Structures are given as structure tokens and as C-alpha cells.
CSV table of C-alpha atoms and ligand atoms in Angstrom, one decimal:
chain,number,residue,atom,x,y,z
A,1,MET,CA,0.0,0.0,0.1
A,2,THR,CA,1.3,3.6,-0.8
A,3,ARG,CA,2.7,5.0,2.3
A,4,ILE,CA,2.0,8.9,3.0
A,5,PHE,CA,3.7,11.2,5.5
A,6,SER,CA,2.8,14.8,6.4
A,7,GLY,CA,4.1,17.1,9.3
A,8,ILE,CA,2.7,20.2,10.7
A,9,GLN,CA,4.1,22.6,13.2
A,10,PRO,CA,2.6,22.8,16.8
A,11,SER,CA,1.0,26.1,16.2
A,12,GLY,CA,-1.8,25.4,18.9
A,13,GLU,CA,-5.4,25.3,17.6
A,14,LEU,CA,-5.9,24.9,13.9
A,15,HIS,CA,-7.2,27.9,11.9
A,16,ILE,CA,-9.3,27.4,8.8
A,17,GLY,CA,-6.1,28.3,6.6
A,18,ASN,CA,-4.3,25.1,8.0
A,19,TYR,CA,-7.5,23.0,8.2
A,20,LEU,CA,-8.1,23.6,4.5
A,21,GLY,CA,-4.6,23.7,3.4
A,22,ALA,CA,-3.5,20.4,5.2
A,23,VAL,CA,-5.6,18.7,7.9
A,24,LYS,CA,-8.9,18.4,5.5
A,25,ASN,CA,-6.7,16.5,2.9
A,26,TRP,CA,-5.4,14.3,5.5
A,27,VAL,CA,-8.7,13.1,6.7
A,28,ALA,CA,-9.5,12.2,2.9
A,29,LEU,CA,-6.2,10.7,2.3
A,30,GLN,CA,-6.2,8.3,5.2
A,31,GLN,CA,-8.8,6.2,3.5
A,32,ARG,CA,-6.8,5.5,0.5
A,33,PHE,CA,-3.2,5.4,2.1
A,34,GLU,CA,-1.2,4.1,5.0
A,35,SER,CA,-0.7,7.7,6.7
A,36,PHE,CA,1.9,8.8,8.9
A,37,TYR,CA,0.7,12.3,10.3
A,38,CYS,CA,3.5,13.8,12.6
A,39,ILE,CA,3.3,17.0,14.7
A,40,VAL,CA,6.8,18.5,14.2
A,41,ASP,CA,7.6,20.0,17.5
A,42,TYR,CA,11.5,19.7,16.7
A,43,HIS,CA,11.0,21.8,13.8
A,44,ALA,CA,9.4,24.5,15.9
A,45,ILE,CA,12.6,25.3,18.0
A,46,THR,CA,14.5,26.9,15.4
A,47,VAL,CA,13.2,30.4,16.4
A,48,GLU,CA,12.4,31.9,19.7
A,49,TYR,CA,9.5,30.2,21.6
A,50,GLU,CA,8.5,29.7,25.3
A,51,PRO,CA,8.6,26.0,26.5
A,52,ALA,CA,5.5,26.0,28.4
A,53,ALA,CA,3.8,27.6,25.3
A,54,LEU,CA,5.3,24.7,23.1
A,55,ARG,CA,3.8,22.1,25.4
A,56,GLU,CA,0.4,23.6,25.1
A,57,ARG,CA,0.3,24.3,21.3
A,58,THR,CA,1.5,20.6,20.6
A,59,ARG,CA,-1.5,19.5,22.7
A,60,ASP,CA,-3.8,21.9,21.2
A,61,MET,CA,-2.7,20.8,17.7
A,62,ALA,CA,-3.2,17.0,18.6
A,63,ILE,CA,-6.8,17.9,19.8
A,64,SER,CA,-7.6,20.0,16.6
A,65,ILE,CA,-6.4,17.1,14.2
A,66,LEU,CA,-8.2,14.7,15.9
A,67,ALA,CA,-11.4,16.8,16.1
A,68,SER,CA,-10.9,17.3,12.5
A,69,GLY,CA,-11.4,13.7,11.7
A,70,VAL,CA,-8.0,12.2,11.7
A,71,ASP,CA,-8.6,8.7,13.1
A,72,PRO,CA,-6.1,7.2,15.3
A,73,ALA,CA,-7.2,3.5,14.7
A,74,ARG,CA,-6.5,4.1,10.9
A,75,SER,CA,-3.6,6.9,10.8
A,76,ILE,CA,-0.4,6.9,12.7
A,77,LEU,CA,-0.8,10.4,14.3
A,78,PHE,CA,2.4,11.2,16.6
A,79,VAL,CA,4.8,13.8,18.0
A,80,GLN,CA,7.9,14.2,16.6
A,81,SER,CA,10.0,14.3,19.6
A,82,SER,CA,8.8,11.3,20.9
A,83,VAL,CA,10.4,9.1,18.1
A,84,PRO,CA,14.1,10.0,18.7
A,85,GLU,CA,15.1,8.3,15.4
A,86,HIS,CA,14.0,11.6,13.4
A,87,THR,CA,17.0,13.4,14.9
A,88,GLU,CA,19.5,10.6,14.4
A,89,LEU,CA,18.7,10.2,10.9
A,90,ALA,CA,19.0,14.1,10.3
A,91,TRP,CA,22.3,13.7,11.6
A,92,ILE,CA,23.3,11.4,9.3
A,93,PHE,CA,21.9,13.2,6.4
A,94,ASN,CA,23.9,16.3,7.7
A,95,SER,CA,26.7,14.6,6.1
A,96,VAL,CA,24.9,14.4,2.7
A,97,ALA,CA,23.1,17.4,2.3
A,98,PRO,CA,24.4,20.1,0.1
A,99,LEU,CA,24.9,23.7,1.9
A,100,GLY,CA,24.4,25.5,-1.2
A,101,GLU,CA,20.9,24.1,-1.6
A,102,LEU,CA,20.2,24.9,1.9
A,103,GLU,CA,21.4,28.4,1.7
A,104,ARG,CA,19.0,28.8,-1.4
A,105,GLN,CA,15.8,27.7,0.2
A,106,THR,CA,13.6,30.5,0.2
A,107,GLN,CA,11.9,29.8,3.6
A,108,PHE,CA,15.5,29.9,5.0
A,109,LYS,CA,16.3,33.4,3.3
A,110,ASP,CA,12.9,34.9,4.5
A,111,LYS,CA,13.2,33.7,8.4
A,112,SER,CA,16.9,34.4,8.7
A,113,SER,CA,16.4,37.9,7.3
A,114,ARG,CA,14.1,38.7,10.3
A,115,GLN,CA,16.1,37.1,12.9
A,116,GLU,CA,19.1,39.0,14.9
A,117,SER,CA,21.0,35.9,15.6
A,118,ILE,CA,20.6,32.8,13.1
A,119,ALA,CA,20.4,29.3,14.7
A,120,VAL,CA,21.8,26.5,12.6
A,121,GLY,CA,18.7,24.9,13.0
A,122,LEU,CA,17.0,27.3,10.7
A,123,LEU,CA,19.4,26.3,7.8
A,124,THR,CA,19.2,22.5,8.5
A,125,TYR,CA,15.6,22.6,9.0
A,126,PRO,CA,15.0,20.8,5.5
A,127,VAL,CA,17.4,18.1,6.7
A,128,LEU,CA,15.1,17.1,9.5
A,129,GLN,CA,12.2,17.4,7.2
A,130,ALA,CA,13.8,15.0,4.8
A,131,ALA,CA,14.7,12.6,7.8
A,132,ASP,CA,10.8,12.8,8.7
A,133,ILE,CA,9.8,11.7,5.4
A,134,LEU,CA,12.6,9.3,4.4
A,135,LEU,CA,12.4,7.4,8.0
A,136,TYR,CA,9.0,6.0,6.8
A,137,LYS,CA,10.2,5.5,3.1
A,138,ALA,CA,7.0,7.5,2.4
A,139,ASP,CA,6.0,7.6,-1.2
A,140,LEU,CA,3.9,10.6,-1.2
A,141,VAL,CA,4.0,13.8,0.8
A,142,PRO,CA,0.7,16.2,1.0
A,143,VAL,CA,1.9,19.6,1.3
A,144,GLY,CA,1.2,23.1,0.2
A,145,GLU,CA,2.9,24.8,-2.6
A,146,ASP,CA,5.2,26.6,-0.2
A,147,GLN,CA,6.9,23.0,0.6
A,148,LEU,CA,7.7,22.1,-2.7
A,149,GLN,CA,11.2,23.4,-2.5
A,150,HIS,CA,11.8,21.5,0.8
A,151,LEU,CA,10.7,18.5,-0.9
A,152,GLU,CA,13.1,18.7,-3.8
A,153,LEU,CA,15.8,18.9,-1.2
A,154,SER,CA,14.3,15.5,0.4
A,155,ARG,CA,14.5,13.7,-3.1
A,156,GLU,CA,18.2,15.1,-3.4
A,157,VAL,CA,19.1,13.8,0.0
A,158,ALA,CA,17.6,10.5,-0.8
A,159,ARG,CA,19.6,10.4,-4.2
A,160,LYS,CA,22.8,11.4,-2.5
A,161,TRP,CA,22.5,8.8,0.4
A,162,ASN,CA,21.4,6.0,-2.1
A,163,ALA,CA,24.3,6.9,-4.6
A,164,ARG,CA,26.8,6.8,-1.8
A,165,PHE,CA,25.6,3.7,0.4
A,166,SER,CA,23.1,1.9,-1.5
A,167,PRO,CA,24.2,2.4,-5.3
A,168,ALA,CA,22.8,-1.1,-6.7
A,169,THR,CA,19.2,-0.8,-5.5
A,170,PRO,CA,18.0,2.5,-4.1
A,171,PHE,CA,17.2,2.2,-0.6
A,172,PHE,CA,15.1,5.3,0.0
A,173,PRO,CA,12.4,6.0,-2.5
A,174,GLU,CA,12.2,9.6,-3.9
A,175,PRO,CA,8.9,11.0,-2.1
A,176,LYS,CA,6.5,13.0,-4.4
A,177,ALA,CA,4.5,15.9,-3.5
A,178,GLU,CA,0.9,15.6,-3.5
A,179,VAL,CA,-0.2,19.4,-3.7
A,180,THR,CA,-2.9,20.2,-1.6
A,181,PRO,CA,-6.1,21.2,-3.6
A,182,THR,CA,-6.7,24.3,-1.5
A,183,ALA,CA,-3.1,25.3,-1.3
A,184,ARG,CA,-3.3,29.0,-0.2
A,185,VAL,CA,-6.0,30.6,2.1
A,186,MET,CA,-5.8,34.3,2.3
A,187,GLY,CA,-6.8,35.9,5.6
A,188,LEU,CA,-9.7,37.9,6.1
A,189,ASP,CA,-7.9,41.1,5.3
A,190,GLY,CA,-7.8,39.6,1.8
A,191,SER,CA,-4.1,40.6,1.3
A,192,ALA,CA,-1.8,38.0,2.7
A,193,LYS,CA,-1.8,34.3,3.5
A,194,MET,CA,-3.9,33.4,6.4
A,195,SER,CA,-1.5,33.1,9.2
A,196,LYS,CA,-1.5,33.3,13.2
A,197,SER,CA,1.3,35.8,13.2
A,198,LEU,CA,-0.5,38.4,11.1
A,199,GLY,CA,-3.7,37.9,13.3
A,200,ASN,CA,-5.9,37.5,10.2
A,201,THR,CA,-7.1,34.0,11.0
A,202,VAL,CA,-10.5,32.4,11.9
A,203,GLY,CA,-10.0,29.7,14.5
A,204,LEU,CA,-11.1,26.1,13.4
A,205,LEU,CA,-12.9,25.9,17.1
A,206,GLU,CA,-14.4,29.3,17.1
A,207,GLU,CA,-18.0,29.8,18.2
A,208,PRO,CA,-20.4,30.9,15.2
A,209,ALA,CA,-21.1,34.3,16.7
A,210,ALA,CA,-17.2,35.0,16.8
A,211,ILE,CA,-16.8,33.9,13.3
A,212,TRP,CA,-19.6,36.2,12.2
A,213,GLU,CA,-17.8,39.0,14.1
A,214,LYS,CA,-14.9,38.4,11.9
A,215,LEU,CA,-16.6,37.7,8.6
A,216,LYS,CA,-18.6,41.0,8.6
A,217,PRO,CA,-15.8,43.4,8.3
A,218,ALA,CA,-13.7,41.2,6.1
A,219,VAL,CA,-12.5,42.4,2.7
A,220,THR,CA,-14.3,41.7,-0.5
A,221,ASP,CA,-13.7,42.7,-4.2
A,222,PRO,CA,-13.1,46.5,-4.2
A,223,ALA,CA,-15.1,47.2,-7.1
A,224,ARG,CA,-18.3,46.6,-5.1
A,225,VAL,CA,-18.3,49.9,-3.5
A,226,ARG,CA,-22.3,50.3,-3.6
A,227,ARG,CA,-24.9,47.6,-3.1
A,228,THR,CA,-25.6,47.9,-6.8
A,229,ASP,CA,-22.0,47.5,-8.2
A,230,PRO,CA,-21.5,44.2,-9.7
A,231,GLY,CA,-18.5,42.2,-8.7
A,232,THR,CA,-15.9,39.8,-10.0
A,233,PRO,CA,-16.1,36.4,-7.7
A,234,GLU,CA,-12.7,35.4,-8.7
A,235,VAL,CA,-11.0,38.2,-6.9
A,236,CYS,CA,-12.9,38.1,-3.8
A,237,ASN,CA,-11.7,36.1,-0.8
A,238,ILE,CA,-15.1,35.3,0.5
A,239,TYR,CA,-15.9,33.7,-2.8
A,240,HIS,CA,-12.8,31.4,-2.2
A,241,LEU,CA,-14.0,30.4,1.0
A,242,HIS,CA,-17.5,29.7,-0.4
A,243,LYS,CA,-15.8,27.0,-2.6
A,244,ALA,CA,-14.0,25.6,0.3
A,245,PHE,CA,-17.0,25.3,2.5
A,246,SER,CA,-20.3,25.6,0.4
A,247,PRO,CA,-21.7,22.9,-1.8
A,248,PRO,CA,-21.2,23.5,-5.6
A,249,GLU,CA,-24.7,24.7,-6.3
A,250,THR,CA,-24.4,27.5,-3.7
A,251,VAL,CA,-20.9,28.4,-5.2
A,252,ARG,CA,-22.4,28.5,-8.7
A,253,HIS,CA,-25.4,30.7,-7.3
A,254,VAL,CA,-23.0,33.2,-5.3
A,255,ALA,CA,-21.0,33.7,-8.5
A,256,VAL,CA,-24.2,34.8,-10.3
A,257,GLN,CA,-25.4,36.8,-7.4
A,258,CYS,CA,-22.1,38.6,-7.2
A,259,SER,CA,-21.5,39.5,-10.8
A,260,THR,CA,-25.1,40.6,-11.1
A,261,ALA,CA,-25.2,42.7,-8.0
A,262,GLY,CA,-28.0,40.2,-7.1
A,263,TRP,CA,-26.8,40.2,-3.4
A,264,GLY,CA,-24.8,42.6,-1.4
A,265,CYS,CA,-21.7,41.5,0.2
A,266,ILE,CA,-23.2,41.0,3.8
A,267,ASP,CA,-25.9,38.5,2.0
A,268,CYS,CA,-23.1,36.7,0.9
A,269,LYS,CA,-21.2,36.5,4.0
A,270,LYS,CA,-24.2,35.3,5.7
A,271,VAL,CA,-24.5,32.2,3.2
A,272,LEU,CA,-20.8,31.6,4.0
A,273,HIS,CA,-21.4,31.7,7.6
A,274,GLU,CA,-24.2,29.1,7.4
A,275,SER,CA,-21.9,26.8,5.2
A,276,MET,CA,-19.0,27.4,7.6
A,277,THR,CA,-21.3,26.5,10.7
A,278,ALA,CA,-22.4,23.3,9.1
A,279,GLU,CA,-19.0,22.0,8.5
A,280,LEU,CA,-17.4,23.3,11.7
A,281,ALA,CA,-20.2,22.5,14.4
A,282,PRO,CA,-19.3,18.8,14.6
A,283,VAL,CA,-15.6,19.7,14.5
A,284,ARG,CA,-16.1,22.0,17.6
A,285,GLU,CA,-18.2,19.4,19.3
A,286,ARG,CA,-15.7,16.6,19.0
A,287,ALA,CA,-12.9,18.9,20.0
A,288,LYS,CA,-14.9,19.5,23.4
A,289,GLU,CA,-15.3,16.0,23.8
A,290,ILE,CA,-11.8,15.2,23.3
A,291,ARG,CA,-10.6,17.8,25.8
A,292,ALA,CA,-12.8,16.5,28.2
A,293,SER,CA,-11.0,13.2,28.2
A,294,PRO,CA,-7.0,14.0,28.3
A,295,ILE,CA,-6.4,10.4,28.6
A,296,ALA,CA,-7.8,9.6,25.1
A,297,VAL,CA,-5.2,12.3,23.5
A,298,ASP,CA,-2.3,10.8,25.5
A,299,THR,CA,-3.1,7.2,24.5
A,300,ALA,CA,-3.8,8.1,20.9
A,301,LEU,CA,-0.3,10.0,20.7
A,302,ARG,CA,1.3,7.2,22.7
A,303,SER,CA,0.1,4.5,20.3
A,304,GLY,CA,1.2,6.6,17.3
A,305,ALA,CA,4.6,6.9,18.5
A,306,GLU,CA,5.1,3.3,19.3
A,307,ARG,CA,3.7,2.2,15.8
A,308,ALA,CA,5.9,4.9,14.2
A,309,ARG,CA,9.0,3.7,16.2
A,310,THR,CA,8.7,0.2,15.0
A,311,VAL,CA,9.0,1.2,11.4
A,312,ALA,CA,11.6,4.0,12.3
A,313,ARG,CA,14.0,1.5,14.2
A,314,ASP,CA,14.1,-1.0,11.2
A,315,THR,CA,15.1,1.9,9.0
A,316,ILE,CA,17.9,3.4,11.1
A,317,ARG,CA,19.3,-0.4,11.7
A,318,GLU,CA,19.7,-0.8,8.1
A,319,VAL,CA,21.1,2.7,7.7
A,320,LYS,CA,23.6,2.1,10.3
A,321,GLU,CA,24.4,-1.2,8.7
A,322,ARG,CA,25.0,0.3,5.2
A,323,MET,CA,27.1,3.1,6.6
A,324,GLY,CA,29.6,0.9,8.7
A,325,PHE,CA,28.4,1.6,12.1
A,326,GLY,CA,28.3,-1.4,14.7
A,327,SER,CA,30.1,-4.6,14.7
B,401,LIG,N1,7.8,22.4,6.7
B,401,LIG,C1,6.6,21.9,7.0
B,401,LIG,C2,5.8,23.1,7.1
B,401,LIG,O1,6.3,24.1,7.8
B,401,LIG,C3,6.4,20.9,8.3
B,401,LIG,C4,6.9,19.6,7.9
B,401,LIG,C5,8.1,19.1,8.7
B,401,LIG,C6,6.7,18.5,7.0
B,401,LIG,N2,8.3,17.9,8.2
B,401,LIG,C7,7.7,17.6,7.2
B,401,LIG,C8,5.7,18.5,6.1
B,401,LIG,C9,7.6,16.4,6.4
B,401,LIG,C10,5.7,17.4,5.1
B,401,LIG,C11,6.5,16.4,5.4
B,401,LIG,O2,4.6,23.0,6.7
């Protein structure tokens, strides 16, 4: 069976950007593939952070993922730092990963330009990511567009390691990206990607009334100054959210009402709010239940880590054997 691996940073409760851009897709993919889903806490320490906050964000992320429908009986959900083979393989890969490629990563250039003091981990972040994926010899990696460069580096690491230590038959498969259908969700300001640091998010677990307060002032097509001005659905963020949350007939209806000025933007937002509530209410309910039984979260993560480790240990044993470690 085809195996997939994906990781998400422990940023706390999911917002609808990372829900639509990642986790909703994970829920669909777990039906068809053997799935490994990892909360990558070691990736989260390459920039300044608070230890107590990291613990809480990791837990909240696990709750959000489970509430979204990732089923721990079907998928392997675990926290990266509970499987030490990730860092072990990352060190090994440091000896084959090309420095030039790492320095050229857009994310590194971006993040390092905003830091006063740059940790080496920010540079080698994609090496740990390659270790995450290759430890499980995953064939497919569901990611957003912004991760394609990191994935290319994982492929290069696999090629380099194979060429050096397993030339006859490649030991590591070269993982392929499976680009998430809703790759980029814009924030409610309509001008930048939805992101916690920009404060333009809608939380997955927010109450309907709170979501409505955020939708009301959200930016729409600037051409719709008056109620009677027709708009262009494709340029409006609200329309894109309809495509993610509303049924296809509603999406078609919205497009007509917008381009003929049949509806005002506020009418359109009301319909979006109904669609969002319909999808998110059950998620919020599940999150409440999960939060009420902390043991269930611990059990799911512990069993995920155990199952992941069984695979990870085998890979590391074979890797070390081929590299000349041990007797
Ligand atoms: N770098 C990814 C992100 O920021 C997270 C990640 C870490 C990941 N390891 C991974 C994604 C392995 C896919 C596969 O979104």
C-alpha cells in the first residue's frame, strides 16, 4: 500500500487556513493510504519560543487534528520528539545534504532575514524534514505549494545517500509531493496568506458568533463600493471561502449573485457563515469531547509513537548497517 507522510508545526489550535490547506486533506487521504501524520515539535524550536507554550500548542494541535477527523485507529498520529530516530537520521543526512541548496531555500532566506541571531537549525530545518519523510520511506507527501522546495531537497538527500551507500538498489524512495487542493487560504484582510502571526485568522474551533464578527468586516471585491455595483467572484476572498465550505450549487449561485449585484456582500457572507457553521459545528463538538478526556489524547499519541517507532527503528538499523556502524 502506498505510504504517505505529512507534518505540521505545533502552532496551537488549527485555523481554517491550515485546516483547509492540510488537515482536511489528511482526513480524506487516510481512507486510501497508509498514513503517518506528525506534529513536528523539533521543527518549532529553530526560532525563539516559550517552553510552556510549546507543550500547550502541541497538545492543542493534537486535539484539533483528532477533532477534524484524523482517526488514530486508521492513521499513525504522533509527536516528532517522541520518536528519537528523526534526529538520529537528520544528523546522518547532515553529512550528505548540500550546503548550497540549503542556503538557497526561500524559507531560510525569509526567516533568517527577520532574525538578529540565526540558529544553524534554521538552515538545516529541511534536513530534519527529509529525515521525517525518509525514515518511513514514504512515497507521497501531501503539502502546500510553499513546501515544494523542501521536498525537492528531500529527494536530493535520498538520491545522494542512495548513490553513496546503496548504489545497486536505491534504499530510500524519492518522495513525491501531493499538492493540497486548497493550497493557499488568504486571511480575512484579503491581502496576505492566513497566518497566526498576522492575526488575520479564523480559528477552527471558534463559536459561530465570533466567526460572524470576523466575517462582517472582511475585505471583499473592492469594485463593489455600492450595493448595486457588480463584482468579480474570482477576485474576492469570500468567494474562495465559499468554494472551500459551500456545496457546488451554492458556489454557482453565489457567483451569479455577485456578478449581477443580486446580493450585497453582507448577504453573501451570511450564506458563507451558514456553510462554515454546518461544517465546523461537529468539529467543535468533537474537540470539546476530546478535551474532556485528556487520557484519550495521550493514548492516541502514545500508540502513534509506538507504531511509528517500529518502522523508524528498522530503517535506522539498516541505514547504520550500510554506513559501517556497529560490529
Ligand atoms: N515544513 C513543514 C511546514 O512548515 C512541516 C513539515 C515538517 C513537514 N516535516 C515535514 C511537512 C514532513 C511534510 C513532510 O509546513
